[in-house]
XYZ file of N, CA and C in Angstrom:
615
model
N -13.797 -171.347 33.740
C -14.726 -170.324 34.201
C -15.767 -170.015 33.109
N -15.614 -170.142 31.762
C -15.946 -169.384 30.563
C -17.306 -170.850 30.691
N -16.767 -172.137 30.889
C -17.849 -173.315 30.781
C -18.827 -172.935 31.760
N -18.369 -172.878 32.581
C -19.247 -173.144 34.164
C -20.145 -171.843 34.100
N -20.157 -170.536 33.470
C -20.726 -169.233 33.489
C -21.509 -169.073 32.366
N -21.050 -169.812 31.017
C -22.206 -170.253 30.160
C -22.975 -171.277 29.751
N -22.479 -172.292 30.539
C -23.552 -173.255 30.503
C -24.838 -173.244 30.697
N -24.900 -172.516 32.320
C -26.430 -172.862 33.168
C -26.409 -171.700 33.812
N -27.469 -171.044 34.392
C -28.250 -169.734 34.999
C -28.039 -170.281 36.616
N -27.181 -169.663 37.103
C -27.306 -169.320 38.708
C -28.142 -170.259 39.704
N -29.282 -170.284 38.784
C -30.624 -170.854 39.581
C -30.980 -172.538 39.320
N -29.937 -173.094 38.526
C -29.645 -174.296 37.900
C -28.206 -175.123 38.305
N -28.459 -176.214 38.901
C -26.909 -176.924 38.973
C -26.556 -177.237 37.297
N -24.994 -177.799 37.787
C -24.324 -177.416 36.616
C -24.244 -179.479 36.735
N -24.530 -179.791 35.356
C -23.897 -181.313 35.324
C -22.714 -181.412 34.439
N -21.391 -181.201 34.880
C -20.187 -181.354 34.090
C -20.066 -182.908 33.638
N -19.391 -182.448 32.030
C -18.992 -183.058 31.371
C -17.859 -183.065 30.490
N -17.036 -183.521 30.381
C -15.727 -183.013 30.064
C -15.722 -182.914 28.343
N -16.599 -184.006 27.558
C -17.168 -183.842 26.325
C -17.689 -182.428 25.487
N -18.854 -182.154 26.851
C -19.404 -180.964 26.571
C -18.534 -180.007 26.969
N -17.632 -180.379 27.800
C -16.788 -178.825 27.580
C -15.928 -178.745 26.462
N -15.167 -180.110 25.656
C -14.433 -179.758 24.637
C -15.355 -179.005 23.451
N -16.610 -179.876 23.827
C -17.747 -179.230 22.090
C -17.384 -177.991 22.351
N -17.849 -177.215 23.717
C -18.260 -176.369 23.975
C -16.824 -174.816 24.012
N -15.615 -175.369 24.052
C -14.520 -174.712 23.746
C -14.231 -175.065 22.454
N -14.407 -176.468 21.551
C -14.013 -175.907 20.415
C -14.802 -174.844 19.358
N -16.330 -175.334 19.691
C -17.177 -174.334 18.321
C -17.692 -173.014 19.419
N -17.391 -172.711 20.578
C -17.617 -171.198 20.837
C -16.424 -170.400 20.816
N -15.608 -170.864 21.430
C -14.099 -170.034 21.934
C -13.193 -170.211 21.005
N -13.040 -171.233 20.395
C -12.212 -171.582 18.911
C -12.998 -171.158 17.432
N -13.652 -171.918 17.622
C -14.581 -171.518 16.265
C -15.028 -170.217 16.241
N -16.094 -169.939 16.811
C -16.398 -168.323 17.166
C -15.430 -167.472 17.595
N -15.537 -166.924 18.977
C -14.627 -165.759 19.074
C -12.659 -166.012 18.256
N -12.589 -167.106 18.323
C -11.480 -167.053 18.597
C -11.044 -166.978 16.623
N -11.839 -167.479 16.135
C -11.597 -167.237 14.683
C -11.813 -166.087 14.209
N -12.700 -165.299 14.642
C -12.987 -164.181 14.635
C -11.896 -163.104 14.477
N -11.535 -162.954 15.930
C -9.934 -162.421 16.167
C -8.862 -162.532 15.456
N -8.457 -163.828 15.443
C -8.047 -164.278 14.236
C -8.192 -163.795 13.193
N -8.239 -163.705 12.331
C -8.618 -163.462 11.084
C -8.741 -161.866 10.948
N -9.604 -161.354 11.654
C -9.609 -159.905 12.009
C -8.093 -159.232 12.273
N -7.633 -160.182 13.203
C -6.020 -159.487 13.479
C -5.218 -159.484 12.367
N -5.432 -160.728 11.768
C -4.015 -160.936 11.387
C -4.365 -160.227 9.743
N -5.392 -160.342 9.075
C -5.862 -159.255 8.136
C -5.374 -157.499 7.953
N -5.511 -157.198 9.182
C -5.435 -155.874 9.550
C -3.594 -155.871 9.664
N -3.124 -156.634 10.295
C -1.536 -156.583 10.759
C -1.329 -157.110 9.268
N -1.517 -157.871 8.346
C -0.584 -158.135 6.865
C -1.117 -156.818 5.985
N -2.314 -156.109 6.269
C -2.420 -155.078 5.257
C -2.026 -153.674 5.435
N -2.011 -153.182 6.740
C -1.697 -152.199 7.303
C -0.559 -151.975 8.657
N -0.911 -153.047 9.437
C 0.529 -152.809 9.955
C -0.467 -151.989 11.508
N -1.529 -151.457 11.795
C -1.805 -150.474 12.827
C -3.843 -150.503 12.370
N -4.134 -149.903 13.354
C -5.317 -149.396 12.967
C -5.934 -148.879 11.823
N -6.662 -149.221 11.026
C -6.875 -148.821 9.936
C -8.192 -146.878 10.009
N -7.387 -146.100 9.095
C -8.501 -144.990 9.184
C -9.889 -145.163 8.427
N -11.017 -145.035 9.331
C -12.072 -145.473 8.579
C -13.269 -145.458 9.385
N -14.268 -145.130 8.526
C -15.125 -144.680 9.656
C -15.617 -146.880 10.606
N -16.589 -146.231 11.878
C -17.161 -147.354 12.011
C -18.594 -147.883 11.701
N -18.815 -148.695 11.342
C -20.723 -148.977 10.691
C -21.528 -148.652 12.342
N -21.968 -148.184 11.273
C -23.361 -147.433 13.163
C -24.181 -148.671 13.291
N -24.372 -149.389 12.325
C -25.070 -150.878 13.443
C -24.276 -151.290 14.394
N -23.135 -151.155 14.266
C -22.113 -152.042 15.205
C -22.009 -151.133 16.736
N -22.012 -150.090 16.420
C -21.560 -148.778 17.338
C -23.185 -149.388 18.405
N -24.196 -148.787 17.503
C -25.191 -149.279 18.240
C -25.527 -150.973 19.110
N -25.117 -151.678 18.281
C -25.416 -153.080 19.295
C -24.490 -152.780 20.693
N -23.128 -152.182 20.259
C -22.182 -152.582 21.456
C -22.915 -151.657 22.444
N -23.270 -150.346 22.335
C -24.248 -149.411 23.117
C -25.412 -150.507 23.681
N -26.373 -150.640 23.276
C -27.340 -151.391 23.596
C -26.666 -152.617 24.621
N -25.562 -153.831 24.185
C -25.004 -154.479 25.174
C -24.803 -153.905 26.364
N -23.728 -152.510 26.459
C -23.068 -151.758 27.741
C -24.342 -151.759 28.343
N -25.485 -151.155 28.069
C -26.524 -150.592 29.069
C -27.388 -152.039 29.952
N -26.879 -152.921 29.409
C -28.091 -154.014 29.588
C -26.819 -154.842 31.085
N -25.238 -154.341 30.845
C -24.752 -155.394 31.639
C -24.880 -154.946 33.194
N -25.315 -153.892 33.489
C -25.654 -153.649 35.085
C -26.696 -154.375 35.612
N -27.588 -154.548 34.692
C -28.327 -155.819 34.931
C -28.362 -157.435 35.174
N -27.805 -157.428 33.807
C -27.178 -158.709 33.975
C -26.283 -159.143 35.315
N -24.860 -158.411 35.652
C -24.405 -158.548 36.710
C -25.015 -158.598 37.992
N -26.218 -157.585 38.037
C -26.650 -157.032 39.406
C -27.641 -158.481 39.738
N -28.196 -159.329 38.614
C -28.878 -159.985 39.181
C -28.900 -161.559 38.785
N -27.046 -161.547 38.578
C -26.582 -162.984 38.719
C -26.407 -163.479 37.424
N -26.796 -162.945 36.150
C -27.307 -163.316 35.063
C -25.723 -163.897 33.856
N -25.305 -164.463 34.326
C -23.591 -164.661 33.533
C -23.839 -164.866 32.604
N -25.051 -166.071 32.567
C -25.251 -166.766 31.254
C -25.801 -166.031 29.864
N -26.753 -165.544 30.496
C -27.078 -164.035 29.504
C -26.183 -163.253 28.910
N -25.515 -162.919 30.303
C -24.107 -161.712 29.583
C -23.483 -162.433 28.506
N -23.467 -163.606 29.107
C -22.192 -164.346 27.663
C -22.582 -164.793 26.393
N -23.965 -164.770 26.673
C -24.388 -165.158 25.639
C -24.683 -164.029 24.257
N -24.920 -162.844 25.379
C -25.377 -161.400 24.200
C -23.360 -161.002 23.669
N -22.869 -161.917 24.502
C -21.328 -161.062 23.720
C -21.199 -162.101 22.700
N -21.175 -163.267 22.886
C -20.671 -163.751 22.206
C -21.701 -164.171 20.757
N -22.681 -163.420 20.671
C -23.966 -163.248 19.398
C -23.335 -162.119 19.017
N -22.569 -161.315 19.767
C -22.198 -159.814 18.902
C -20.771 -160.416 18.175
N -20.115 -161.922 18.811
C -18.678 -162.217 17.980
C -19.167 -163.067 16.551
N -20.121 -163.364 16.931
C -21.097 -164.320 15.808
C -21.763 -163.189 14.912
N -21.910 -162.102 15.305
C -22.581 -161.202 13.959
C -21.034 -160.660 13.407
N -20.080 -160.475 14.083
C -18.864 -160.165 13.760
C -18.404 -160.986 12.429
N -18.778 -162.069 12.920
C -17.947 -163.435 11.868
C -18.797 -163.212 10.603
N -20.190 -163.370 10.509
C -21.035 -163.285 9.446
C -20.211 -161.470 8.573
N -20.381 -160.835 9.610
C -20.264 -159.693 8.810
C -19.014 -159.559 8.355
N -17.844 -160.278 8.805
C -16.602 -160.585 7.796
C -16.780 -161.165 6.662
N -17.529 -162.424 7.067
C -17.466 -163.412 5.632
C -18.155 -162.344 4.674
N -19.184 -161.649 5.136
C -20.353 -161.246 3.999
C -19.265 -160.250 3.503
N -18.761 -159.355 3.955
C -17.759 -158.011 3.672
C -16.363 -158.584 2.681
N -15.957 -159.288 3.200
C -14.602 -160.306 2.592
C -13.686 -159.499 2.142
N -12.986 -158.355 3.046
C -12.604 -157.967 2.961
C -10.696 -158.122 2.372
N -10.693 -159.192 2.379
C -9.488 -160.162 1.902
C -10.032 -159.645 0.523
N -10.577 -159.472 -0.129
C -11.099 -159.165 -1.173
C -11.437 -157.691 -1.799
N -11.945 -157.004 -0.917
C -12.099 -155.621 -0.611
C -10.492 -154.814 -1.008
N -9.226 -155.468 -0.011
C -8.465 -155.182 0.229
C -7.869 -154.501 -1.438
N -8.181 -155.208 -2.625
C -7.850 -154.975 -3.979
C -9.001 -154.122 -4.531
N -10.304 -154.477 -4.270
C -11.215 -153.946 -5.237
C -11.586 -152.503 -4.821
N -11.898 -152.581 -3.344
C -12.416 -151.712 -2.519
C -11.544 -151.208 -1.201
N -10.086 -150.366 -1.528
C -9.438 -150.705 -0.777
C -10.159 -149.482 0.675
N -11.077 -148.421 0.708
C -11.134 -147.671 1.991
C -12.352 -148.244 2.367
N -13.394 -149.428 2.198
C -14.223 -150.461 2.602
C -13.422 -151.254 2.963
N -12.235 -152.030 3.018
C -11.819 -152.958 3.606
C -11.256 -152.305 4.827
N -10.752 -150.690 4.966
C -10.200 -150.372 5.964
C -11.623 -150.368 6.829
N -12.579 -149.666 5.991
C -13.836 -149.686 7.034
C -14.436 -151.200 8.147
N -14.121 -151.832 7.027
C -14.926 -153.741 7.829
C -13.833 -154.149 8.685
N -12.521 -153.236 8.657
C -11.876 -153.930 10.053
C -11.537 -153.368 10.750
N -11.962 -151.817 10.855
C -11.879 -151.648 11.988
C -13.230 -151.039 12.268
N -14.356 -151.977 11.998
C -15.517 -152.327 12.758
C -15.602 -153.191 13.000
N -14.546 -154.182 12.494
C -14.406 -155.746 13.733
C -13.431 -155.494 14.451
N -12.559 -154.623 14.541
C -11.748 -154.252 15.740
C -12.807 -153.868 16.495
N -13.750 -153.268 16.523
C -14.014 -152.599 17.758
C -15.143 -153.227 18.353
N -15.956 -154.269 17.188
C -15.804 -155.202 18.196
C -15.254 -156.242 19.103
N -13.896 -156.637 19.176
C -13.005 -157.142 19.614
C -12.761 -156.254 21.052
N -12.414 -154.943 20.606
C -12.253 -153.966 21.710
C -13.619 -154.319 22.486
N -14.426 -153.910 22.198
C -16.267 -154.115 23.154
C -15.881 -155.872 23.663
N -15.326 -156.708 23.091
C -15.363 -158.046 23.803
C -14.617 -158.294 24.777
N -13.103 -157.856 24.747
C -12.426 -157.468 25.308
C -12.305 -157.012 26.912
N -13.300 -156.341 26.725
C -13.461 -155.303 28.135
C -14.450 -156.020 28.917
N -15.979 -156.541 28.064
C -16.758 -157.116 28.797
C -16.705 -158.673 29.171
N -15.868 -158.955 28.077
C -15.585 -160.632 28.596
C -14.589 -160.752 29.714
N -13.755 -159.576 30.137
C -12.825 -160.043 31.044
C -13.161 -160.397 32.188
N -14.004 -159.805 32.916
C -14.251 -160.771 34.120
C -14.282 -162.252 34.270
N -14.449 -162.749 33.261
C -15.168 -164.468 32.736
C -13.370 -164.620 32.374
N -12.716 -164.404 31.255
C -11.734 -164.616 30.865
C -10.092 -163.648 31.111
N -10.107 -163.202 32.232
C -9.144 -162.651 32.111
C -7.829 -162.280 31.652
N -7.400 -163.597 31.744
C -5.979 -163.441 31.491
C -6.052 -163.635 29.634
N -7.307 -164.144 28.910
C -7.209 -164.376 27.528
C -7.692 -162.759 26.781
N -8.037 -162.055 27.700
C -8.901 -160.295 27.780
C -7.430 -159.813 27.705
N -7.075 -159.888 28.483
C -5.630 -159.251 28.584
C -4.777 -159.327 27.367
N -4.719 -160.833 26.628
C -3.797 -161.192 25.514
C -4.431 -160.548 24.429
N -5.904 -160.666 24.294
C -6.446 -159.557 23.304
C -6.139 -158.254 23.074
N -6.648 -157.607 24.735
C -5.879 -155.986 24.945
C -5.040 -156.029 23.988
N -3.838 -156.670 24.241
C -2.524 -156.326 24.247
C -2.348 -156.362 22.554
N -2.720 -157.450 21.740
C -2.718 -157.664 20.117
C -3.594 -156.446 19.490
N -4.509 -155.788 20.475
C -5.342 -154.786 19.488
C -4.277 -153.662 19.877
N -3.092 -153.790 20.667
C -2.073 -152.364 20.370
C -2.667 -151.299 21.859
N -3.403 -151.672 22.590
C -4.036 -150.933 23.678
C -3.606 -150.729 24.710
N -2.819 -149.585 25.269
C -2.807 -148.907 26.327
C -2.532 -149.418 27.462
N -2.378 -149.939 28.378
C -2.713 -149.842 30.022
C -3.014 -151.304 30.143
N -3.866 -152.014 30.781
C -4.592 -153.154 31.233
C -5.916 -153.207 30.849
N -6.374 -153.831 30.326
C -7.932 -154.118 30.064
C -8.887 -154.063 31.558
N -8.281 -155.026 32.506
C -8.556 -154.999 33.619
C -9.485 -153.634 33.998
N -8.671 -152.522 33.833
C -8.697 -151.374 34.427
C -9.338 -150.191 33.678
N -10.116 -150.639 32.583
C -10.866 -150.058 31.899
C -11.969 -150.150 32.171
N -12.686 -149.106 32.201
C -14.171 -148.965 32.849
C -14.945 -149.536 31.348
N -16.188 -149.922 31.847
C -16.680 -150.704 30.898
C -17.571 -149.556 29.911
N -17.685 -148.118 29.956
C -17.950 -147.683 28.694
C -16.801 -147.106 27.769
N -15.813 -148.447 27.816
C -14.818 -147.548 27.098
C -14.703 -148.683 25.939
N -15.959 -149.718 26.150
C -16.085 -150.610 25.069
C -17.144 -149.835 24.024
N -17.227 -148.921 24.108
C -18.176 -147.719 23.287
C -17.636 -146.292 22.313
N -16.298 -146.595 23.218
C -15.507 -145.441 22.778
C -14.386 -146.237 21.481
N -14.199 -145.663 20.305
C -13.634 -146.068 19.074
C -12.758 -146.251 19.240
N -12.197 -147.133 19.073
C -10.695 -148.198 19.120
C -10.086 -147.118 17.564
N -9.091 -146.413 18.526
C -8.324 -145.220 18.041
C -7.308 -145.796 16.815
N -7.928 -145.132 15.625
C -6.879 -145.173 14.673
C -5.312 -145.024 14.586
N -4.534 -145.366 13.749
C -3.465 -145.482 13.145
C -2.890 -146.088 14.914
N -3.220 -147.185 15.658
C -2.415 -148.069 16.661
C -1.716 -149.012 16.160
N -0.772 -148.975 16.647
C 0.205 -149.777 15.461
C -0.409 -151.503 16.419
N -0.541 -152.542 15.764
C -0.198 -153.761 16.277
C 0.353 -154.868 16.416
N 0.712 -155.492 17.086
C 1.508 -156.622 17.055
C 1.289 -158.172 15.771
N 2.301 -158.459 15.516
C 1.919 -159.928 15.034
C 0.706 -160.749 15.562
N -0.716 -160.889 15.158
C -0.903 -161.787 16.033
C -0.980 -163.181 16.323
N -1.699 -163.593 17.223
C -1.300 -165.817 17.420
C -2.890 -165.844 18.217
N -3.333 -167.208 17.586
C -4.598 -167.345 18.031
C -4.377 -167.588 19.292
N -5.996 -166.824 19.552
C -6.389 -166.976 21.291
C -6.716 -168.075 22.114
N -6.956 -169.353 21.380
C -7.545 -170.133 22.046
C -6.819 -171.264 20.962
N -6.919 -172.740 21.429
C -6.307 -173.659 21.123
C -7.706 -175.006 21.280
N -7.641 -175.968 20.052
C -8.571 -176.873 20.255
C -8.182 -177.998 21.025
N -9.237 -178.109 21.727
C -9.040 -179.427 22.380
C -9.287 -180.897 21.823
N -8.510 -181.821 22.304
C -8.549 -182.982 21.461
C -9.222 -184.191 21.865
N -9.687 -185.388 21.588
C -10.339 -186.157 22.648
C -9.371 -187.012 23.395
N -8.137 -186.732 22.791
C -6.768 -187.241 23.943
C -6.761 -186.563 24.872
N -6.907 -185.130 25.015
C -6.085 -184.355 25.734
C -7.339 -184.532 26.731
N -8.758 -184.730 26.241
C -9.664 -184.935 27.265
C -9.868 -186.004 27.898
N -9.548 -186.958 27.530
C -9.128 -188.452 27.749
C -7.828 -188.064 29.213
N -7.190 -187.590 28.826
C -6.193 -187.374 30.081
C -6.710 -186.842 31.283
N -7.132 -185.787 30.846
C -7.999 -185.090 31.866
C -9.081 -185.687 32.754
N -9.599 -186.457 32.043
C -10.783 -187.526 32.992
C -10.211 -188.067 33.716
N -9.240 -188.553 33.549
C -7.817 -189.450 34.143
C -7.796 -189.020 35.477
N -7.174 -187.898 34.752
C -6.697 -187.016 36.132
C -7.619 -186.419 37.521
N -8.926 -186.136 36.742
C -9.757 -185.752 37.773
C -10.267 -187.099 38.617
N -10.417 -188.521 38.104
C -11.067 -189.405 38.371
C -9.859 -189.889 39.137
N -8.612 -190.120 39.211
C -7.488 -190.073 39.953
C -7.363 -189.276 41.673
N -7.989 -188.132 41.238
C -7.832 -187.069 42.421
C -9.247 -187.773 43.297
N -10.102 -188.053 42.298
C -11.572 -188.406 43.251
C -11.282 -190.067 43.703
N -10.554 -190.602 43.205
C -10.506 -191.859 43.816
C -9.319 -191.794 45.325
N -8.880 -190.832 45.287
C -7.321 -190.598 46.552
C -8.456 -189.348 47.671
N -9.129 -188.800 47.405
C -10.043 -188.008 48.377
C -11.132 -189.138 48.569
N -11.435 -190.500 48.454
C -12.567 -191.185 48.864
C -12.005 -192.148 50.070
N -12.743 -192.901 50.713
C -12.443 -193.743 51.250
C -11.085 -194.384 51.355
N -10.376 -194.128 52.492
C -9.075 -194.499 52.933
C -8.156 -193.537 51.607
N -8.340 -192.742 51.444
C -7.473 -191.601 50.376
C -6.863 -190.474 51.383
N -5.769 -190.082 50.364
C -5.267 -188.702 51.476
C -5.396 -187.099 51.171
């Protein structure tokens, strides 16, 4: 769903490729968001154990604001590719603003700045969370659940990706979100689809 919704605009056929979908799951969904998380989680769970107290950087507060207001649009007029694209530039300023912060580092020198840089990448995680789920559900859900959150993601109204991912939440161990694909495993897969299209053609069942 995550390929087919950011590839191409509504108003464009889609030419699948099973290549371009591995590029395209390993350096967005692996590389990007998913390292992101990563690293963000499991930082926060070896140093603290829960939510860290600390304020959040008001650039961040502000982009995720600016995103919320823009997605009634986006939705109302088909626009997936857009939507996914402005979230996943906010998981890409996320990543920069880890490396630049390095808070692995912080953690000794600067220890209430390191609480600050993660849980302003928690919350962007929380803001991704909520708005990526329609596209990714069931991987929205596994997020929910590692940032220590409440209820169902599902069932969260979408300005609650605005509202501060509440201190001292205790969280789980976490395990990356996404897994790389290999050119075996895509190699199989061609297999398989080119299998199904040769038994639906001519004299197939």
């Amino acid at each position: 769903r995550y390929y087919i919704l950011s590839y191409t605009s509504h108003t464009k056929s889609l030419d699948f490729s099973w290549k371009a979908f591995m590029n395209k799951v390993n350096s967005e969904l692996v590389g990007n968001f998913g390292n992101f998380a990563y690293r963000t989680l499991l930082l926060t769970y070896r140093n603290y154990g829960e939510i860290p107290v600390a304020d959040i950087e008001l650039e961040v507060k502000e982009r995720i604001q600016l995103l919320v207001s823009k997605i009634e649009d986006f939705l109302f007029n088909y626009e997936f590719k857009k939507l996914i694209d402005e979230i996943m530039a906010l998981s890409s300023w996320g990543n920069g603003y880890l490396q630049k912060k390095e808070p692995w580092k912080q953690v000794r020198r600067a220890p209430e700045e390191a609480k600050r840089t993660l849980r302003t990448c928690l919350q962007i995680l929380k803001a991704m969370s909520i708005l990526m789920e329609p596209v990714m559900p069931i991987k929205m859900e596994e997020l929910w659940r590692q940032l220590g959150q409440d209820g169902t993601v599902e069932k969260a109204p979408i300005d609650e990706a605005v509202r501060e991912i509440e201190e001292g939440r205790k969280i789980p161990k976490p395990k990356p979100l996404f897994k790389p694909l290999t050119e075996e495993e895509v190699r199989k897969l061609e297999e398989v689809l080119k299998s199904r299209v040769d038994k639906s053609g001519p004299g197939g069942t």
